[in-house]
GROMACS .gro file of C-alpha atoms in nm:
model
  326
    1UNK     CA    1   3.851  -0.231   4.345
    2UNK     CA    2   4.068  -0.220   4.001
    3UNK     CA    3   3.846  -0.404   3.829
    4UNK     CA    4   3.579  -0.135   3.956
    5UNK     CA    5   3.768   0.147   3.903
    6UNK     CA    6   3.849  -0.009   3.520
    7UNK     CA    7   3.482  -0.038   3.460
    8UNK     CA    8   3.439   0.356   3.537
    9UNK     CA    9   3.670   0.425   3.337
   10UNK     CA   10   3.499   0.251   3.030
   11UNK     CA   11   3.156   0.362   3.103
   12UNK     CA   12   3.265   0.745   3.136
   13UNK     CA   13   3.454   0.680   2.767
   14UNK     CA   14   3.166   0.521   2.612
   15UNK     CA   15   2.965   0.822   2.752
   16UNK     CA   16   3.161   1.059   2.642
   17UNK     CA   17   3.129   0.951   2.263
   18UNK     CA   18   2.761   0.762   2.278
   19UNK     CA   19   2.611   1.065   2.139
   20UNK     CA   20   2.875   1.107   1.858
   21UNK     CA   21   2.693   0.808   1.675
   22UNK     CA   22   2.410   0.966   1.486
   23UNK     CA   23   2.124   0.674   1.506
   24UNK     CA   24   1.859   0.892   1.515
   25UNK     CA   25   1.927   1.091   1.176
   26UNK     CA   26   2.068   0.715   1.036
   27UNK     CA   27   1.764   0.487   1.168
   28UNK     CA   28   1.480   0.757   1.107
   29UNK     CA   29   1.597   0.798   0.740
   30UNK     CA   30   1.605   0.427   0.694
   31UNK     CA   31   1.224   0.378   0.853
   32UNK     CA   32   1.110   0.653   0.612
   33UNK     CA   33   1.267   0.498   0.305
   34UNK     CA   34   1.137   0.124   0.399
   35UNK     CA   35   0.765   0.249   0.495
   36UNK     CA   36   0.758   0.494   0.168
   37UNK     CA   37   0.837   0.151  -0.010
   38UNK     CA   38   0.607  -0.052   0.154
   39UNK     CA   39   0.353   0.188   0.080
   40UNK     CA   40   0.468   0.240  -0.251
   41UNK     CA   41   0.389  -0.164  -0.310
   42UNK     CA   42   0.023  -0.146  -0.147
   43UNK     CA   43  -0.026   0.127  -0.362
   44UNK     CA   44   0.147  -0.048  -0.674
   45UNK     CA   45  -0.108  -0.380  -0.665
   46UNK     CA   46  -0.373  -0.405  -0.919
   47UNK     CA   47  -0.744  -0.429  -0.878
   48UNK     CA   48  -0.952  -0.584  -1.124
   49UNK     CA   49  -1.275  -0.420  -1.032
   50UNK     CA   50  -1.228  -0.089  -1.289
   51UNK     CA   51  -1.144  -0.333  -1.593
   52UNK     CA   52  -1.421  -0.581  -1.491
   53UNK     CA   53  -1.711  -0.300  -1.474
   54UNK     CA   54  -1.552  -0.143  -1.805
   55UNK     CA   55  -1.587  -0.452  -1.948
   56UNK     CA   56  -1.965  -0.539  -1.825
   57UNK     CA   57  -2.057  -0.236  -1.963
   58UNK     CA   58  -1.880  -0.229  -2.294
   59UNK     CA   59  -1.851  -0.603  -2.414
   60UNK     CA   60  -2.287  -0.598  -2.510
   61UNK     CA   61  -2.477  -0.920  -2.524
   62UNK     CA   62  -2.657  -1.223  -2.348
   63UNK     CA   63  -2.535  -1.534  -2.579
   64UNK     CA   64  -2.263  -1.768  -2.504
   65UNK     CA   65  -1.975  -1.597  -2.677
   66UNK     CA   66  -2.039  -1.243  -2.509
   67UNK     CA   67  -2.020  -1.416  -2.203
   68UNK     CA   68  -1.733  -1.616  -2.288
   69UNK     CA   69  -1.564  -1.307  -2.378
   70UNK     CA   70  -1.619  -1.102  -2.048
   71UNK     CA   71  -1.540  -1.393  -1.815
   72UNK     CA   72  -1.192  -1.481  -2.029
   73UNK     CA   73  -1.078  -1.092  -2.029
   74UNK     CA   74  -1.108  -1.078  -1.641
   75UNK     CA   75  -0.983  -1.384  -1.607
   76UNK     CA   76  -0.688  -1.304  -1.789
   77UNK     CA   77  -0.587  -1.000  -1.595
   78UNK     CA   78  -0.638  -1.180  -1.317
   79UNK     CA   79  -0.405  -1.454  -1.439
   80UNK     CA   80  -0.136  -1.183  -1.478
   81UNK     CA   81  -0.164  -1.061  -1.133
   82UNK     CA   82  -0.086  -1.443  -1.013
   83UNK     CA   83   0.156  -1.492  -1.291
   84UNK     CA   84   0.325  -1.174  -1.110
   85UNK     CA   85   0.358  -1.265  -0.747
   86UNK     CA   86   0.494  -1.605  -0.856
   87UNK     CA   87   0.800  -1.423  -0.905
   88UNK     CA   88   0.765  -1.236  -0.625
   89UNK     CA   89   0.565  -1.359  -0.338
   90UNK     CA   90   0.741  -1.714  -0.167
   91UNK     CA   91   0.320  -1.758  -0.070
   92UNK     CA   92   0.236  -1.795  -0.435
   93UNK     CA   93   0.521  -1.994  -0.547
   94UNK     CA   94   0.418  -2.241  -0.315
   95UNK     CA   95   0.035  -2.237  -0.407
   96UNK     CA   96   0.123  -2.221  -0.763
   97UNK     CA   97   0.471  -2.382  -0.813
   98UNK     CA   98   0.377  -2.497  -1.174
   99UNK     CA   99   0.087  -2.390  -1.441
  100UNK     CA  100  -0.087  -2.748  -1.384
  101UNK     CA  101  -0.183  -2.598  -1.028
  102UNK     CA  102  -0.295  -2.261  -1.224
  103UNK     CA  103  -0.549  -2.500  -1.426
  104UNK     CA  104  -0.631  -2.663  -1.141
  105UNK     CA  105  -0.772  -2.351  -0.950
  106UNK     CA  106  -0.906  -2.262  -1.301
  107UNK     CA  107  -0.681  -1.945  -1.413
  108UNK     CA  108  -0.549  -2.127  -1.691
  109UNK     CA  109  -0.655  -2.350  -1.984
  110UNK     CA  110  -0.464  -2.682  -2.140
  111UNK     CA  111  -0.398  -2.454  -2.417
  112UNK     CA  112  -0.328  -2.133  -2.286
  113UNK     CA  113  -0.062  -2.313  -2.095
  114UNK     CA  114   0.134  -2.478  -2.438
  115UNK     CA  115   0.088  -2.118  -2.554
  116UNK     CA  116   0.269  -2.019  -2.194
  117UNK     CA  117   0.562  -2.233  -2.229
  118UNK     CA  118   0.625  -2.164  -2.541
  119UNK     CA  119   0.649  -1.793  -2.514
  120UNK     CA  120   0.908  -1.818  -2.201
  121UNK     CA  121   1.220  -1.890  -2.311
  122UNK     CA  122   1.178  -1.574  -2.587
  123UNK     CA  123   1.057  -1.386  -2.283
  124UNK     CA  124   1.353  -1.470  -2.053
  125UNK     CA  125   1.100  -1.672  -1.820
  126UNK     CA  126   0.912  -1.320  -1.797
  127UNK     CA  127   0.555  -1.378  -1.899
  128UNK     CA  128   0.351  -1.198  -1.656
  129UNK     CA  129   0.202  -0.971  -1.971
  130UNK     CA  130   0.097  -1.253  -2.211
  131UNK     CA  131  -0.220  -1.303  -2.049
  132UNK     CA  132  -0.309  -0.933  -2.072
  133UNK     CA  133  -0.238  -0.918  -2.478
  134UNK     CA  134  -0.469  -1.216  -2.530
  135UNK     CA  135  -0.711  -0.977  -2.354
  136UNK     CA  136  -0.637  -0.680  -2.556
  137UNK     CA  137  -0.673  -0.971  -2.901
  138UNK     CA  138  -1.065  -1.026  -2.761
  139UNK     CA  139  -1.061  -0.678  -2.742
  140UNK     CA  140  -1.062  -0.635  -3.106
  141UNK     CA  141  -1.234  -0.906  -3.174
  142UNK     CA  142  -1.536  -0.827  -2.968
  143UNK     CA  143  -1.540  -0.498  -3.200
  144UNK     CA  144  -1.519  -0.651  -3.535
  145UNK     CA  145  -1.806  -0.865  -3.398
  146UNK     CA  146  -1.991  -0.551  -3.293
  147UNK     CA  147  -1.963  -0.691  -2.952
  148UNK     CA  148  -1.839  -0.383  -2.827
  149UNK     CA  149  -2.017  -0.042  -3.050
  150UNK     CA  150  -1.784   0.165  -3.088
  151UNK     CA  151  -1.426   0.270  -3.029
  152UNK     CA  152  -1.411   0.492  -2.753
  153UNK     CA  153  -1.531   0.237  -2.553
  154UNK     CA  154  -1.257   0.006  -2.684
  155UNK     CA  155  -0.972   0.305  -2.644
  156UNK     CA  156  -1.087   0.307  -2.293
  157UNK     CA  157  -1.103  -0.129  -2.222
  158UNK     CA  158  -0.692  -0.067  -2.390
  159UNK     CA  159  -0.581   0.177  -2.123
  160UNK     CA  160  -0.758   0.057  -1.825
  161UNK     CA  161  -0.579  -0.268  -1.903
  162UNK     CA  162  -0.236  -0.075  -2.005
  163UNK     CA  163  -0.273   0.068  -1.611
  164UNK     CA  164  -0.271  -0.288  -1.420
  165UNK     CA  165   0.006  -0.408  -1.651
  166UNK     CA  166   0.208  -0.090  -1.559
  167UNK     CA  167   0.105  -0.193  -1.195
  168UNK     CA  168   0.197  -0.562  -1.247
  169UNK     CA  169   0.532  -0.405  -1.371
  170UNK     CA  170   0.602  -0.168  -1.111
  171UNK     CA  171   0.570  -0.471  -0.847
  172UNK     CA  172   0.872  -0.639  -1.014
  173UNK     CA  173   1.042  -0.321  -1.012
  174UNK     CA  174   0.998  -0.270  -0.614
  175UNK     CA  175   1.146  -0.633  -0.632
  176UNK     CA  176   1.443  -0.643  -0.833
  177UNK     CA  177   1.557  -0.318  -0.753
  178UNK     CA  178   1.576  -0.313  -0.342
  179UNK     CA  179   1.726  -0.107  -0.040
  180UNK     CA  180   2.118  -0.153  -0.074
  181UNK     CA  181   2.203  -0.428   0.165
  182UNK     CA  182   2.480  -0.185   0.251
  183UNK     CA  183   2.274   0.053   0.411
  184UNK     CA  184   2.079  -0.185   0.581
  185UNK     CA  185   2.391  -0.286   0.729
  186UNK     CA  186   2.495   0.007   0.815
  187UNK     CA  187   2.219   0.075   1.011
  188UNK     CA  188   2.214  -0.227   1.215
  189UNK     CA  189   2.526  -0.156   1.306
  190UNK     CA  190   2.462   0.171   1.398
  191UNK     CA  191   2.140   0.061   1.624
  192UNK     CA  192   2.341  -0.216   1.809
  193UNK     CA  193   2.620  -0.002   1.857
  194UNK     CA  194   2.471   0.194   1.999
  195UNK     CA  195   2.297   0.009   2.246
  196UNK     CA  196   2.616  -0.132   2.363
  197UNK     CA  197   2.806   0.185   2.421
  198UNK     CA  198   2.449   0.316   2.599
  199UNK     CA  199   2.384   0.056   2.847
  200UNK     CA  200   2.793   0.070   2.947
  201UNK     CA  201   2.848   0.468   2.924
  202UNK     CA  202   2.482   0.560   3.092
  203UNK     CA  203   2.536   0.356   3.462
  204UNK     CA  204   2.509   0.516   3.759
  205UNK     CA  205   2.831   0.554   3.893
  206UNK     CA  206   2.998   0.672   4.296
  207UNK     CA  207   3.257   0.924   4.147
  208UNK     CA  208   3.012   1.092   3.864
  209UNK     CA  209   2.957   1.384   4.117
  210UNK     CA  210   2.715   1.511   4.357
  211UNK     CA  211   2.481   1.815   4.295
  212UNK     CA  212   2.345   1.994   4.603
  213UNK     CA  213   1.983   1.838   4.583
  214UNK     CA  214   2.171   1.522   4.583
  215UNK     CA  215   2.083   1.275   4.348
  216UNK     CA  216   1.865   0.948   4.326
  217UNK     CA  217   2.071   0.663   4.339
  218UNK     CA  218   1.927   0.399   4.143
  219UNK     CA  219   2.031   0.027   3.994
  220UNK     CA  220   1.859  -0.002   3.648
  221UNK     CA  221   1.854   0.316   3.418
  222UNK     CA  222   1.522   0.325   3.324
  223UNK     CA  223   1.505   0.611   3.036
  224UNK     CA  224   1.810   0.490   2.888
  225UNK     CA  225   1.653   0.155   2.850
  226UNK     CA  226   1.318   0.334   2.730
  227UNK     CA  227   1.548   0.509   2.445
  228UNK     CA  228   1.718   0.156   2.343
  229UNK     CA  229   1.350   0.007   2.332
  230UNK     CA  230   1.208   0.273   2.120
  231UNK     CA  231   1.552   0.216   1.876
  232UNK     CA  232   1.487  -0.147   1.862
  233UNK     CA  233   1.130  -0.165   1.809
  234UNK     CA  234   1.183   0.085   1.506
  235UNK     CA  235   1.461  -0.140   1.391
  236UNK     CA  236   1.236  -0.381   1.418
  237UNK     CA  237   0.951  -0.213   1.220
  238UNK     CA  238   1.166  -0.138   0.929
  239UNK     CA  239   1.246  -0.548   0.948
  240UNK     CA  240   0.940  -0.685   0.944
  241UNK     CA  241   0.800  -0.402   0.630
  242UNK     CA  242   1.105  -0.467   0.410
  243UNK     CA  243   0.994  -0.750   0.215
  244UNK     CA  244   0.559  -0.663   0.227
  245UNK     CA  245   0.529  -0.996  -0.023
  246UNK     CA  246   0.720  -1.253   0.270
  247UNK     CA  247   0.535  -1.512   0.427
  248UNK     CA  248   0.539  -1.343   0.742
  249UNK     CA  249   0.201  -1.258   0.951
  250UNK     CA  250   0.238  -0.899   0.881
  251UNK     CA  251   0.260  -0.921   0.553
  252UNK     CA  252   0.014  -0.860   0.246
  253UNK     CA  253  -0.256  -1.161   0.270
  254UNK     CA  254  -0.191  -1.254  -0.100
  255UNK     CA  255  -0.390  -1.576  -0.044
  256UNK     CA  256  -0.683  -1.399   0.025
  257UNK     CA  257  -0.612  -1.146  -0.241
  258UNK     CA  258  -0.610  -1.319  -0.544
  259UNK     CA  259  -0.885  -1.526  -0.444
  260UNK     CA  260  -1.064  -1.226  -0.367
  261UNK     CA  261  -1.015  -1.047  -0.730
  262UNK     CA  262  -1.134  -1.364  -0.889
  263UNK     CA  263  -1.454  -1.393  -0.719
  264UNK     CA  264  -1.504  -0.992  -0.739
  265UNK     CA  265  -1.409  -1.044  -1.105
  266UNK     CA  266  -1.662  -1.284  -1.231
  267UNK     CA  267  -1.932  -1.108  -1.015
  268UNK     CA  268  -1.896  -0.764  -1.201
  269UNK     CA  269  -1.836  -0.926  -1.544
  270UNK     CA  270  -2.095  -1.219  -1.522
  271UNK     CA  271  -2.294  -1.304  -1.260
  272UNK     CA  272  -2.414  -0.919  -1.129
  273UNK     CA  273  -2.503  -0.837  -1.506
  274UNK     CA  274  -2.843  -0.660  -1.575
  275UNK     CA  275  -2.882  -0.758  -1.208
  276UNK     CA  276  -2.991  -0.400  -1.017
  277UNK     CA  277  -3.290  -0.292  -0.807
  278UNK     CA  278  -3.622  -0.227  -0.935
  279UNK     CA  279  -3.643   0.130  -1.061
  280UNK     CA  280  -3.846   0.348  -0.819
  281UNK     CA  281  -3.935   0.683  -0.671
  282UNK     CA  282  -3.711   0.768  -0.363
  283UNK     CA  283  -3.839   0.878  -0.051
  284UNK     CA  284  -3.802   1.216  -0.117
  285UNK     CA  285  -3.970   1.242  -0.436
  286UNK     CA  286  -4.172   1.525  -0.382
  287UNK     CA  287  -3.932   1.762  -0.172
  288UNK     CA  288  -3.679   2.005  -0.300
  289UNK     CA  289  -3.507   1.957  -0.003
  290UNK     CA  290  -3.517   1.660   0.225
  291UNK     CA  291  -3.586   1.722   0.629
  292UNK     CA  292  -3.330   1.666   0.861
  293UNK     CA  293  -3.310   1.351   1.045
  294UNK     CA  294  -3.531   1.384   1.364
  295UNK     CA  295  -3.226   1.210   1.590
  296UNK     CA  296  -2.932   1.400   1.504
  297UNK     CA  297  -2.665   1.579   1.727
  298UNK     CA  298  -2.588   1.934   1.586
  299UNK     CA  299  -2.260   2.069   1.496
  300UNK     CA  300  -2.085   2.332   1.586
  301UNK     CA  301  -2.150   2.460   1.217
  302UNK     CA  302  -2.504   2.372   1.286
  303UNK     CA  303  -2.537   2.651   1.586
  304UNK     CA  304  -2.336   2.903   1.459
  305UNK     CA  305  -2.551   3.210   1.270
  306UNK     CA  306  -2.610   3.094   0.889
  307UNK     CA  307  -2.475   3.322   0.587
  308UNK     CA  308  -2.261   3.528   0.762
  309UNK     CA  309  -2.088   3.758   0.552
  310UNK     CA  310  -1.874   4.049   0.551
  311UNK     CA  311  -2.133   4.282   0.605
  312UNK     CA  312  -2.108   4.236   0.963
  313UNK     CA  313  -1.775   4.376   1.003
  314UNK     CA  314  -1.831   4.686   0.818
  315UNK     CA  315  -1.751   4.966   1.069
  316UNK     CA  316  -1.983   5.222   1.202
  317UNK     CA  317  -2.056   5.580   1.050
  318UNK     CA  318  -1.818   5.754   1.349
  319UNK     CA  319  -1.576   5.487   1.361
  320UNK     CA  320  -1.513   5.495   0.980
  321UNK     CA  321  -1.188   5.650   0.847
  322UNK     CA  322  -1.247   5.806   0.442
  323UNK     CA  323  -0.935   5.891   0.310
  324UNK     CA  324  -0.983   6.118  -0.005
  325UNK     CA  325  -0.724   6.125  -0.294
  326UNK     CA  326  -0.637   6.423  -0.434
   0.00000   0.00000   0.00000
């Protein structure tokens, strides 16, 4: 019976101050700042469709060297992007843990890698943008070749490629400058504390009074337990988005990715060029306006009267109030 009457004792103290500790306000701060970064990164990776089209259409000519040119540009922003999540993604420094794997999957030449190695130790080891100023070099030389006919198109080539290496950049941001581990801290904390002080200060106890109605006497306190569930599982959200670039299942496929830019790359740039559909009249060559479809479920849009205006809420001649200045 002491021991009993001890444990009421704690569980009507830790009920008394549960609420004091403000997880909500601390936990759903934290989940917005983690998902607004893990969106942030989606939004922050670079796509090498734009530059690739850009570059079909603006690098001109069938020979060798035109398509030399095309394939090496994309190939070298796509380099980049790799060259990138190697310093950020533990997925790609284990597919590519040295440039000999980058020529082996064909993203890098023999010499473009002596040309690699030595430019890191100026760069500090940070050589994610050399790829992308050998691209801007063919660049120029595709215009003093007439390659490319005139400079708007080439101003254009420039910034497209300036945009993924600001993208390239902003992903190395995200990852050097992270959520203080403080806070993170902090917040666990928070969470777990709270879930202790819950499950002891929320049991159903003999001396916590009786209501008229009576109340219903149960073992396992099922909302409390909901409340702790939904804590955790946000906790746990926040966990598993922190680091988008992990090798976890939920995050970004980066495999699938990069392999995915290259193919898309050469396709636009190479193999898809001149390559369109026979030029011909569409079906409704000969209507201003094309029927509708003869299975189709109207909208609500659809049955409502057609170009109403405000003419039907002008009042009528003895409901009409004139009001005459002087």
């Amino acid at each position: 019976l002491l021991y009993y009457r001890l444990f009421e004792q704690i569980a009507l103290y830790c009920r008394s101050y549960v609420d004091s500790i403000p997880v909500t306000f601390v936990l759903g701060f934290y989940i917005s700042l983690v998902v607004t970064r893990w969106w942030g990164q989606f939004e922050s990776l670079p796509w090498p469709d734009n530059l690739a089209i850009l570059v079909s259409n603006s690098v001109q000519g069938r020979d060798v060297r035109t398509r030399m040119m095309r394939r090496t540009i994309v190939r070298y922003a796509n380099l980049a992007f790799v060259l990138t999540l190697r310093m950020i993604s533990p997925k790609m420094q284990k597919r590519f843990p040295t440039f000999d794997h980058l020529i082996t999957e064909g993203y890098l030449l023999d010499t473009e890698k002596n040309l690699l190695e030595a430019t890191i130790k100026d760069a500090n080891g940070n050589i994610y943008w050399v790829p992308l100023v050998w691209a801007v070099s063919l660049i120029e030389s595709a215009r003093k070749e007439y390659y490319i006919k005139n400079d708007l198109a080439v101003q254009v080539v420039l910034k497209e490629i300036n945009i993924f290496r600001g993208k390239c950049g902003s992903l190395l941001s995200y990852d050097r400058i992270s959520i203080p581990l403080v806070y993170t801290q902090v917040v666990t904390i928070a969470v777990y504390s709270f879930l202790i002080a819950t499950i002891m200060g929320r049991q159903f106890l003999e001396n916590q009074g009786n209501t008229s109605i009576g109340t219903i006497d149960i073992y396992i306190p099922v909302f409390t337990y909901l409340q702790i569930l939904f804590y955790l599982g946000w906790l746990k959200v926040a966990e598993s988005l922190f680091n988008p670039f992990g090798k976890d299942d939920e995050d970004f496929d980066v495999d699938s990715l990069v392999d995915r830019n290259m193919r898309i790359s050469y396709l636009i740039a190479d193999k898809m060029l001149d390559s369109h559909p026979e030029l011909q009249q569409d079906k409704h060559w000969d209507e201003v306006f094309h029927k509708q479809a003869l299975i189709r479920t109207p909208s609500k849009k659809d049955r409502e009267e057609e170009n109403e205006t405000t003419i039907n809420l002008l009042p009528k001649d003895d409901e009409a109030d004139f009001i005459v200045s002087p």
